[in-house]
Every structure is written in C-alpha cells, then in structure tokens.
Tab-separated table of C-alpha atoms in Angstrom:
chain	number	residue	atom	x	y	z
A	235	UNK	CA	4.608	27.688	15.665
A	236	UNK	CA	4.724	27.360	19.241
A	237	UNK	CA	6.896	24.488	21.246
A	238	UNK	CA	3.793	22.442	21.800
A	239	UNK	CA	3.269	22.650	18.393
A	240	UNK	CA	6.803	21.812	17.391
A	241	UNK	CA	6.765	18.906	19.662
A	242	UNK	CA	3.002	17.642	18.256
A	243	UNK	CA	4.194	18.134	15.087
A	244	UNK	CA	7.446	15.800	15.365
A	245	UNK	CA	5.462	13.000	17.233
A	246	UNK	CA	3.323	12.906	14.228
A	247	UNK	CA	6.228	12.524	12.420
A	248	UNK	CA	7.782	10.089	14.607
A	249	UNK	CA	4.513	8.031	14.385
A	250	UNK	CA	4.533	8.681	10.495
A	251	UNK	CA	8.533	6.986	10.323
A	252	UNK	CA	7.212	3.964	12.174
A	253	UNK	CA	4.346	3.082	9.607
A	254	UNK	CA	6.179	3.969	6.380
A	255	UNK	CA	9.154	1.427	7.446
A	256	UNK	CA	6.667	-0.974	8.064
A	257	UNK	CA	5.238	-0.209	4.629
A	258	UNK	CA	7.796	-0.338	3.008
A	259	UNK	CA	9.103	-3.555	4.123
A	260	UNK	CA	6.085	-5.790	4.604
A	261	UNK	CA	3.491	-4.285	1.779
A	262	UNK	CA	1.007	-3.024	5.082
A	263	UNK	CA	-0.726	0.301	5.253
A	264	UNK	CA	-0.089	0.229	9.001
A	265	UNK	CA	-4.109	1.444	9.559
A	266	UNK	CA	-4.478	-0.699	12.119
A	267	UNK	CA	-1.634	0.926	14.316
A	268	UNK	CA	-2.086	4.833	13.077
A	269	UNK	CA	-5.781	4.827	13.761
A	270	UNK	CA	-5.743	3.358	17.928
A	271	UNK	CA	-2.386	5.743	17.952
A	272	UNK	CA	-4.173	8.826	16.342
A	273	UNK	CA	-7.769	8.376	18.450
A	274	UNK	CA	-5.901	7.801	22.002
A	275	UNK	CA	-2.636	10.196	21.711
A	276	UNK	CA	-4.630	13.258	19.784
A	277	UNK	CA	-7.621	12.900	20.981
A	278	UNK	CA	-9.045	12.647	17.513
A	279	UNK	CA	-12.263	10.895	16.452
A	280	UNK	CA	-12.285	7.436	14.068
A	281	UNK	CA	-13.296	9.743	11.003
A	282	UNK	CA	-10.829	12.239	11.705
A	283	UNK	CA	-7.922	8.939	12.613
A	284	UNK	CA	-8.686	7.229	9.414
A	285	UNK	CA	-8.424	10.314	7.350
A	286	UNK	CA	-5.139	11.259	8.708
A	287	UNK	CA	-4.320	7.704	8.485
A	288	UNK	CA	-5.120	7.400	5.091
A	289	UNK	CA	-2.567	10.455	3.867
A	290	UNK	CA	-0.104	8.816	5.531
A	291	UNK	CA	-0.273	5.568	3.867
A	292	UNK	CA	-0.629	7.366	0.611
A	293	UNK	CA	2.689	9.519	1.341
A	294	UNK	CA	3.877	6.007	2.544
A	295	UNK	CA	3.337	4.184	-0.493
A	296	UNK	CA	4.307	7.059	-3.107
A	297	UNK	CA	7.917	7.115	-1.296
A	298	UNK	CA	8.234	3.473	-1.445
A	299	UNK	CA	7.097	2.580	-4.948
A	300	UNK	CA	9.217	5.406	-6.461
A	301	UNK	CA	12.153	3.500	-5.442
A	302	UNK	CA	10.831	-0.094	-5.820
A	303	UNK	CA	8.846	0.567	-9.174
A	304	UNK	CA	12.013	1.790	-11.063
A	305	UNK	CA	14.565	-0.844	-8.822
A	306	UNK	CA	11.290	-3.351	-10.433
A	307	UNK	CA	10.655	-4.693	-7.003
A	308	UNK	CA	7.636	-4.139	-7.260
A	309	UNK	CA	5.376	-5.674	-10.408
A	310	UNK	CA	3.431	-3.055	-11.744
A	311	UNK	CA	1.095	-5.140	-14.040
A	312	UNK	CA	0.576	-7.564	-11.653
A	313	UNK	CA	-0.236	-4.369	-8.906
A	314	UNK	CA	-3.126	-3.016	-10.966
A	315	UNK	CA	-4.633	-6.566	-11.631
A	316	UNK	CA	-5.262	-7.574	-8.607
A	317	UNK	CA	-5.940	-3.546	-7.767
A	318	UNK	CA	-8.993	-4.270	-10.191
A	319	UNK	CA	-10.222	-7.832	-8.261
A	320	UNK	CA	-9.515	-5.904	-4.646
A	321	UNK	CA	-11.593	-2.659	-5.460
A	322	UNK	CA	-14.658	-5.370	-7.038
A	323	UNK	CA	-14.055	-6.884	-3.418
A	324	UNK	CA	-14.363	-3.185	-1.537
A	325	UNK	CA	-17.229	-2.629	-3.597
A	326	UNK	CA	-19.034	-5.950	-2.305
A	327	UNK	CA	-17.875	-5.711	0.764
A	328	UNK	CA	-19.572	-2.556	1.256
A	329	UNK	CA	-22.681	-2.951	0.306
A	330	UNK	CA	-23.200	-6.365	2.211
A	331	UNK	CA	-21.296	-4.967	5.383
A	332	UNK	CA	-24.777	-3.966	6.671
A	333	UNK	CA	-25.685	-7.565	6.366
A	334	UNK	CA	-22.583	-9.400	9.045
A	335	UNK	CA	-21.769	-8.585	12.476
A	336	UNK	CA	-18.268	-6.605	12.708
A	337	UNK	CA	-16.821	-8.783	14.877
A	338	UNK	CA	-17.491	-12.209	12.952
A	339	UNK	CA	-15.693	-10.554	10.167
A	340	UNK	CA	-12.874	-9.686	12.159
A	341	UNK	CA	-12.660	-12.860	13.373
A	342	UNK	CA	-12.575	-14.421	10.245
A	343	UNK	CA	-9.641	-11.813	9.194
A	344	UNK	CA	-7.509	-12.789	12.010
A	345	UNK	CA	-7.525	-16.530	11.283
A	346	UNK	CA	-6.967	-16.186	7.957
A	347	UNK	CA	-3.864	-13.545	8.940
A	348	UNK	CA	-3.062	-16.748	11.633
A	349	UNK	CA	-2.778	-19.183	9.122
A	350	UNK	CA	-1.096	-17.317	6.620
A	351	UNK	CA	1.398	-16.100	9.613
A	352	UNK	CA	2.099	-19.983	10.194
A	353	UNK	CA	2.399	-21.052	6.593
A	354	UNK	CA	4.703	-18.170	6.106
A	355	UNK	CA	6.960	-19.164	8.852
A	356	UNK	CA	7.108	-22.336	8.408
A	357	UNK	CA	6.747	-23.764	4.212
A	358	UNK	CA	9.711	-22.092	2.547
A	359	UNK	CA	9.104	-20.175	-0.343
A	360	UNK	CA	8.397	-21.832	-3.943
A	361	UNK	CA	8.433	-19.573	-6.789
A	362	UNK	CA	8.255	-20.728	-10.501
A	363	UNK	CA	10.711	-19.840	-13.042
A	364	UNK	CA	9.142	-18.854	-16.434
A	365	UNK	CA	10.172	-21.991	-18.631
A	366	UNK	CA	10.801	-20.655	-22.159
A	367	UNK	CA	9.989	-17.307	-23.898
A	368	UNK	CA	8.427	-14.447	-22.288
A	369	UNK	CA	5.111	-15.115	-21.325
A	370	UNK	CA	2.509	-12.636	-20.119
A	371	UNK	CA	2.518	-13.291	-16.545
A	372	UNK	CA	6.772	-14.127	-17.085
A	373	UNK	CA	8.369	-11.255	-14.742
A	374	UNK	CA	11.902	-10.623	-12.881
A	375	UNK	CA	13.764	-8.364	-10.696
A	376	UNK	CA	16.703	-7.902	-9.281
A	377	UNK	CA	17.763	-8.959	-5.530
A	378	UNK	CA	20.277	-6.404	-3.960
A	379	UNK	CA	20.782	-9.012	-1.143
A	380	UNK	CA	22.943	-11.286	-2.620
A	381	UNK	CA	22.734	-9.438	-6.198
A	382	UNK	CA	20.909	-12.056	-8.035
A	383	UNK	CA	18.658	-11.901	-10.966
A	384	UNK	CA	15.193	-13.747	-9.781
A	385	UNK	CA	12.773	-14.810	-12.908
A	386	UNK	CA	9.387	-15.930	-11.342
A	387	UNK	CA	5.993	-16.929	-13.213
A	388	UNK	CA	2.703	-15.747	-11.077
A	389	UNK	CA	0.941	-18.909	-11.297
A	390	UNK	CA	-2.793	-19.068	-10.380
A	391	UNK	CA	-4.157	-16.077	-11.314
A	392	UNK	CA	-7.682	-16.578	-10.885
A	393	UNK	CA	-7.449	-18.450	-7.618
A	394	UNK	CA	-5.289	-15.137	-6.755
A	395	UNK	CA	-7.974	-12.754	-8.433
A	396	UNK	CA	-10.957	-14.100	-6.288
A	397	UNK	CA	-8.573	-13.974	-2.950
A	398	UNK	CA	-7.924	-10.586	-3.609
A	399	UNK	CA	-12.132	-9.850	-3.746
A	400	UNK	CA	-11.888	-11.502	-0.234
A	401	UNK	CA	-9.252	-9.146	0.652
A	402	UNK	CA	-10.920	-6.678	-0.910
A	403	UNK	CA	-14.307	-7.218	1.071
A	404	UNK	CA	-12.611	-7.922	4.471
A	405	UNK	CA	-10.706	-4.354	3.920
A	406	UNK	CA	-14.053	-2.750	3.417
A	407	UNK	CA	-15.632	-4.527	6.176
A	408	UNK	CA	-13.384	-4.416	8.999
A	409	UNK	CA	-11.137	-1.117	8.118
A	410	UNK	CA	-8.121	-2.820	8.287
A	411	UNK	CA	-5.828	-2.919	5.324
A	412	UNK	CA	-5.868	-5.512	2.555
A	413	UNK	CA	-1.850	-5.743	2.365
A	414	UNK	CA	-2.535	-8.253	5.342
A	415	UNK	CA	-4.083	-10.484	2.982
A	416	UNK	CA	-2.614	-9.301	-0.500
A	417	UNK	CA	0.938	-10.201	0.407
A	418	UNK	CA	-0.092	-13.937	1.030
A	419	UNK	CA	-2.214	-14.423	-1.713
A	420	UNK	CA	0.825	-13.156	-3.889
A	421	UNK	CA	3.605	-15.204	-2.084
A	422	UNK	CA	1.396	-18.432	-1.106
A	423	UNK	CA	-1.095	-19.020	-3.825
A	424	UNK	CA	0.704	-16.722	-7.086
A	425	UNK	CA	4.273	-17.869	-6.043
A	426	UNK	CA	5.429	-14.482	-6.473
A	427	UNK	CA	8.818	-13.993	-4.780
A	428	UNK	CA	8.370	-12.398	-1.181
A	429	UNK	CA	10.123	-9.618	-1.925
A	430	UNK	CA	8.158	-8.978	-4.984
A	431	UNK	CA	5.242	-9.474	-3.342
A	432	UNK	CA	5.408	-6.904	-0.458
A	433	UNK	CA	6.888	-4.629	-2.723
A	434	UNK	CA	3.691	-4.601	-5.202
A	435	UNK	CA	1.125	-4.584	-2.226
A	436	UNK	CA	3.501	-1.296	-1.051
A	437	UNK	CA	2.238	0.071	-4.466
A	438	UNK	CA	-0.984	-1.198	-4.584
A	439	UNK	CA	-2.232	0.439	-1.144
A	440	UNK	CA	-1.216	3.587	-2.776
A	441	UNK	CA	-3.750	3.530	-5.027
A	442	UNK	CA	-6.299	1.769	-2.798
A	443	UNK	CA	-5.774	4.736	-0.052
A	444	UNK	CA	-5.989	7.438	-2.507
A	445	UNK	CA	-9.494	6.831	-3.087
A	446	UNK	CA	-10.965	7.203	0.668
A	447	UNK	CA	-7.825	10.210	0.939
A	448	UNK	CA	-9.311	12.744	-1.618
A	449	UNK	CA	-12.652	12.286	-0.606
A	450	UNK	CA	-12.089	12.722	3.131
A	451	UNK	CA	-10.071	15.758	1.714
A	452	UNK	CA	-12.517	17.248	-0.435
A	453	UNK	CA	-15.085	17.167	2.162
A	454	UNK	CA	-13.261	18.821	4.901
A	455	UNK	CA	-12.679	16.339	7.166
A	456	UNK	CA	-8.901	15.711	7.006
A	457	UNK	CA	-7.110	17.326	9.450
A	458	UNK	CA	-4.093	19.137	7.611
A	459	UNK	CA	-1.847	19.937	10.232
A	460	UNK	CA	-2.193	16.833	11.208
A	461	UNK	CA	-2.046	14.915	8.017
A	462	UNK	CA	0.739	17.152	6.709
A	463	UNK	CA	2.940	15.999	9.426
A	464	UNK	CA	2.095	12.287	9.157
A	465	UNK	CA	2.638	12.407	5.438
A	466	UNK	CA	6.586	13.531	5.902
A	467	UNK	CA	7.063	10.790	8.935
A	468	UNK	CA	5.238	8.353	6.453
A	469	UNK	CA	7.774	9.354	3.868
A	470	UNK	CA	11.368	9.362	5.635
A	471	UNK	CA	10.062	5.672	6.758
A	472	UNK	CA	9.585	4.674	3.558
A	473	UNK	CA	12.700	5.877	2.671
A	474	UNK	CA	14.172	3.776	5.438
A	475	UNK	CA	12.432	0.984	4.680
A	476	UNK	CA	13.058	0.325	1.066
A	477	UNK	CA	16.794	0.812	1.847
A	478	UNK	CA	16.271	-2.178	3.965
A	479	UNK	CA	13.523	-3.984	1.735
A	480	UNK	CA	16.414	-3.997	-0.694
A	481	UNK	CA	19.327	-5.230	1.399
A	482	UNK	CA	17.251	-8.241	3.983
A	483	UNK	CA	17.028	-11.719	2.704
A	484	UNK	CA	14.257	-13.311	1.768
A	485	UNK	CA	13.978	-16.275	4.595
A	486	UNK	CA	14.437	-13.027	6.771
A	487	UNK	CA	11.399	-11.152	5.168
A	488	UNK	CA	9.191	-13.603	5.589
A	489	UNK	CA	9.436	-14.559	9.148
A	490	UNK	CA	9.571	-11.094	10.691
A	491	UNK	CA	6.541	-10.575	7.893
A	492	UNK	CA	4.820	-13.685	10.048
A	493	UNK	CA	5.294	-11.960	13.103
A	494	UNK	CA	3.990	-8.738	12.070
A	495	UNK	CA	0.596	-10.573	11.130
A	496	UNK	CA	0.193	-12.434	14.304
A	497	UNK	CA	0.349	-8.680	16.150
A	498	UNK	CA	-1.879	-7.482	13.905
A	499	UNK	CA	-4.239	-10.294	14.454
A	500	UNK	CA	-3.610	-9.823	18.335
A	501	UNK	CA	-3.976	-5.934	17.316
A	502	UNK	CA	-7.995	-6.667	15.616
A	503	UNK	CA	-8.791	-8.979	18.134
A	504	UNK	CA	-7.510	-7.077	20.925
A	505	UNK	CA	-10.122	-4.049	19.060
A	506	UNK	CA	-13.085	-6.570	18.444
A	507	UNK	CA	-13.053	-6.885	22.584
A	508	UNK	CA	-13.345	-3.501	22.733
A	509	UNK	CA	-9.951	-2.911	24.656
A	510	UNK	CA	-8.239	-0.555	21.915
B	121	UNK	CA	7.668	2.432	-18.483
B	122	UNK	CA	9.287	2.181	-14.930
B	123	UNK	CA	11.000	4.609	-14.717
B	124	UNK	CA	8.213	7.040	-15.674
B	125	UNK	CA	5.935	5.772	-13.439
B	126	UNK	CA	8.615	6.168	-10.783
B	127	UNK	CA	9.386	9.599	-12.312
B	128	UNK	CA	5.684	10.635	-11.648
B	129	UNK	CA	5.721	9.350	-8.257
B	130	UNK	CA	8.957	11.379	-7.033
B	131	UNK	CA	7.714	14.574	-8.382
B	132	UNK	CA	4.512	14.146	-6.715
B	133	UNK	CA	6.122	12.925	-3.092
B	134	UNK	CA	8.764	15.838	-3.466
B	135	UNK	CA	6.893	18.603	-4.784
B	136	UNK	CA	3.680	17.707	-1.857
B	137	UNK	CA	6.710	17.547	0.999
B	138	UNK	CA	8.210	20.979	-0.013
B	139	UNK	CA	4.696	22.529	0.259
B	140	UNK	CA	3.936	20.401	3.109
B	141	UNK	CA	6.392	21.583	4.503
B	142	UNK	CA	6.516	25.205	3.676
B	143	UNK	CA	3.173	24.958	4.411
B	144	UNK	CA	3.337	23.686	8.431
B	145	UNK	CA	5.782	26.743	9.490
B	146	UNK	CA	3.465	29.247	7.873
B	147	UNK	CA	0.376	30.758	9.802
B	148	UNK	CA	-2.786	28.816	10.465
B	149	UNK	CA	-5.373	28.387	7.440
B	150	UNK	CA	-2.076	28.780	4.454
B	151	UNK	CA	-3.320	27.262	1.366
B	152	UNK	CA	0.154	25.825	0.753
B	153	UNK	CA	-0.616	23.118	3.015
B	154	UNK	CA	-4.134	22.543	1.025
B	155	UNK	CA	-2.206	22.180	-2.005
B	156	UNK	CA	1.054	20.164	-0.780
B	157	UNK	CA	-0.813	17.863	0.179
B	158	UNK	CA	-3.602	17.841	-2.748
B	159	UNK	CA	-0.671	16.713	-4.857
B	160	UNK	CA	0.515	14.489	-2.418
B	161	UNK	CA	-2.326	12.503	-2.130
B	162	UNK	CA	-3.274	12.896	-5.857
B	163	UNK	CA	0.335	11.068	-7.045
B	164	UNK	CA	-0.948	7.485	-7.510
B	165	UNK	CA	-3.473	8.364	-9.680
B	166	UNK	CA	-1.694	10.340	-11.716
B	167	UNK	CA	1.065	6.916	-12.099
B	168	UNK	CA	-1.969	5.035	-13.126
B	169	UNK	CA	-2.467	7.278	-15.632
B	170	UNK	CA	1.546	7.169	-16.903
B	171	UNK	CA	1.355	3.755	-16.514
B	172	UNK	CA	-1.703	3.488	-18.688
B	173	UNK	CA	0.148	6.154	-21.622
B	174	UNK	CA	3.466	3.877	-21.261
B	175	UNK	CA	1.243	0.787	-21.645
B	176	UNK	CA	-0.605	2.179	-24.812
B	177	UNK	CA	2.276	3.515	-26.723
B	178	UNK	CA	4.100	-0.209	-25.873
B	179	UNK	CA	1.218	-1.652	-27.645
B	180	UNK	CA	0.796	-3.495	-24.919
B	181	UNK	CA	-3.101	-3.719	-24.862
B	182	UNK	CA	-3.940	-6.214	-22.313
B	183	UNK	CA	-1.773	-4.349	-19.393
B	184	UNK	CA	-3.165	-0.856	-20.949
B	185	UNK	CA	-6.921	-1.839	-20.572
B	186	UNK	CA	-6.459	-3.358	-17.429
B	187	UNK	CA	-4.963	0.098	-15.975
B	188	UNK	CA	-7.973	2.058	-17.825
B	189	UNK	CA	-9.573	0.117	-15.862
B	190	UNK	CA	-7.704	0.710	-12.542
B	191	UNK	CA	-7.719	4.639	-13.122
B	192	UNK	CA	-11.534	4.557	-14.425
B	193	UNK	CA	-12.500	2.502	-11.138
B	194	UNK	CA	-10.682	4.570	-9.035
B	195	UNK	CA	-11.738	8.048	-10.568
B	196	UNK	CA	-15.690	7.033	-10.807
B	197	UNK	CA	-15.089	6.152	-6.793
B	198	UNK	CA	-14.268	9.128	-6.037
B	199	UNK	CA	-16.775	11.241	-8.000
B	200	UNK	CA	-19.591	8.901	-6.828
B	201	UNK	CA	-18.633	9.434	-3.366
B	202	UNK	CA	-18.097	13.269	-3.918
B	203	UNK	CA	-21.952	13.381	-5.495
C-alpha cells in the first residue's frame, strides 16, 4: 500500500467515524452525508456512493446495537415491528416512485423532518409507564445517565405502524434514510423514551441497509477498498457514540437530535436545488 | 435473548474487521476482503435469525412470527433482486 493509499484509506475512515457517532447517537444512517461526501471527494458515481454508503451504515449499526441490544437500549421487538411496516412502505414506495416528481417528495420529507425538529425541541418528552402487569408492548431499560430504571408503554401502535410505511416509502423514494422519520414516530406518536427510540432505529437501519448492501455486493458494484475502509471508520464511531448515547441526558438528546434534522432538511433541500 | 442477539452481532462486526482489515494491507484483488466484509454485511440477518430461535424457544409466538417475518421479508428481497 502506497502513501496515497494509506492516506485515502484513513480519510475513508475518518469519514466512516463521523457517520457511525452520528448513528449511534441519533438512530440516522448518515446516507445523506456519506453519499455528497463519497461522489465529490472520490470521485465516485451515486451507485458506487450508495453502495459504499450502505456497508458503512451496516458496519455502523452492527457496532452500535451489539452494545445497545444487550445494555437493552435498544427494543428489539419493537425494532422488527415497525422493520415489518417500514419494508411494506419501501416496497410501495418503490413501485409508485415512477408515479411523483423527486423533488415534491423531498419536499414533503423535509417538512415533515421540520416539524418533527420543532416539536422535538420544544414539547418535552411524555412517555407512559406500563400500569400493572407486564403487558405485551410493557418494556424498560436502564439509563446510565443518572442510573435510573425507565419503564415505558409504546402506545399507538398502529398510528406508529402506518407512519413507519410513510417512512418507509419516503426512504425508497428520496434515498435518504428512514431513521429521520423512525425516531419521531417512536418518541412523538409511540412515547417511547428518546433514548430508546434512537437506539432501536440504530438497530433497525441495520437490517434495512443489509438488504440494498448484499445485493450491491453480489453484483459487483461495491467498491471493496473502499467499503472496507468505511466499514472500520463506521465502526470505531459507533463505538464512540454509544459510549456517549449511554452517558448524555435525555433533554440533551433530543435537542441536538432537532438540530441534526433541520441540517438534514437544509442537506435534501440544498440536493433537490441541485447544489450538492 | 439479548445477549445472544448481541453475541451474534459482535462476532460478526469483529470477525468482518479482522478480515477487513487483514484484507486492506494485502495485495489488490485478496479474497479476504470479499469475505470480511461478506460477513460484515451479512450480521443483521443472521441476529434476525437468533432473535427469531430465542423468540421460539421463549414461547413467545407473537414476537417469533413477527421476526419470521422480518428475516423472510428481508431474505425474499434480496433473492428477488438477485433474480
């Protein structure tokens, strides 16, 4: 390996570190950062960007949830649920994606981001304690911040289910990550606890990514060298950012969670007007 | 169940890293890239399927048919788009 190899290979890495933090913390793939970074640093094309981009969201999410799953941050029945209603969603979305214009779509996926960014920021979090026995949708973990035991009750599952088709479809449609739009439906409408919440969509996006990852993979167009160095960036970040996940408080969480949306809305639109 | 499915996960991030890895350092067109990050990629699928063999031997048939029906989604996608 030359030193312009070295040096490609640990700004991949770099780039990898970045996303998996964010990950990690907020529950987001970080697409909508590696594929710009990966099409106008590397010179790659979109195919090529969101196949490397993919791999690292996968590595991402494997090195988060291994920590969060057995910490029970993250809500592994509740994860594949809504996996189910999302993929129904990708489905849909894909075969009427033909049918809307990209950029209405993406317009309509940054004001819902928008609003969710605002409600986030500003309604402080309500989460419903499970009132007697254990019911099915009864769950709790364990908050490392101030070392608290938090019981919580997802409450409207179906209004959550059909959300998560819309986030599903949107994901599909626009190529931006449903994590945007999972860990709002979970925290605003299922009053799962923020931390919960973007610790399941860290899970979830996993398995979502894992999907359009082998596939790009079997058919040859993932970029190894690339993808290989992504994948241990993606990792150390999500080592990073669970050991912070863990330790931030809630109120905290959610507001830099807010801001994060709004740039990623600002991120879409900025895309839609054909700047990135 | 947790801490299986978190068991499956680690083994899969570790053991793709190592090759990974291994794998960038060696010479150009190394299959131990090809298959570090095979197993990488392939880890959440396979902690689908633990969480589906936890579920089952808990009794716990709702959970278990709804992650049948995660891993059966998932795995048809994939062979679809492969055809």
């Amino acid at each position: 390996m030359c030193t312009m190899e070295l040096l490609i290979l640990l700004s991949l890495i770099a780039l990898g570190t970045g996303a998996g933090i964010m990950g990690a913390l907020f529950g987001l793939g970080g697409g909508v950062i590696f594929v710009p970074v990966l099409m106008l640093c590397y010179g790659m094309s979109p195919v090529e960007a969101a196949a490397v981009s993919l791999v690292g969201i996968v590595a991402g999410s494997v090195g988060a949830s291994s920590v969060f799953v057995e910490k029970r941050l993250a809500n592994v029945r509740l994860g594949l649920l809504l996996e189910v209603t999302t993929t129904i969603g990708a489905v849909a979305g894909a075969l009427i994606a033909g049918l809307l214009e990209e950029w209405i779509l993406s317009l309509i996926f940054c004001a819902v981001m928008i609003y969710s960014a605002i409600r986030m920021y500003l309604i402080p979090e309500r989460v419903v304690e499970p009132k007697d026995g254990k019911g099915r949708m009864s769950f709790e973990y364990r908050d490392e911040a101030n070392g608290e035991t938090i019981p919580y009750e997802v409450q409207n599952v179906g209004k959550g289910g059909i959300a998560c088709v819309f986030a599903g479809m949107m994901s599909s449609m626009t190529g931006v990550g449903g994590g945007a739009v999972k860990v709002p439906v979970m925290n605003l409408i299922m009053r799962v606890p923020m931390k919960a919440a973007s610790a399941t969509s860290s899970y979830m996006i996993g398995i979502t990514a894992f999907s359009g990852a082998i596939t790009y993979f079997f058919s040859g167009q993932l970029e190894l060298a690339f993808a290989g160095g992504v994948a241990i960036g993606a990792f150390l970040g999500a080592i990073a950012g669970t050991y912070l996940a863990r330790r931030i408080s809630t109120k905290h969480l959610r507001r830099y969670f807010s801001v994060v949306l709004i740039i990623m809305a600002v991120l879409v639109l900025l895309r839609v007007g054909g700047i990135l | 169940m947790n801490r299986s499915i978190a068991w499956t996960l680690r083994t899969g991030i570790v053991l793709g890293l190592i090759l990974i890895v291994a794998g960038e350092f060696l010479e150009e067109g190394n299959p131990v890239l090809y298959y570090g990050l095979l197993i990488l990629i392939a880890s959440p699928l396979f902690a689908v399927i633990t969480a589906f063999v936890c579920l089952v031997h808990e009794r716990d048939w709702f959970w278990a048919a709804i992650a049948s029906a995660v891993a059966i989604i998932v795995s048809g996608g994939v062979i679809i788009a492969m055809i």
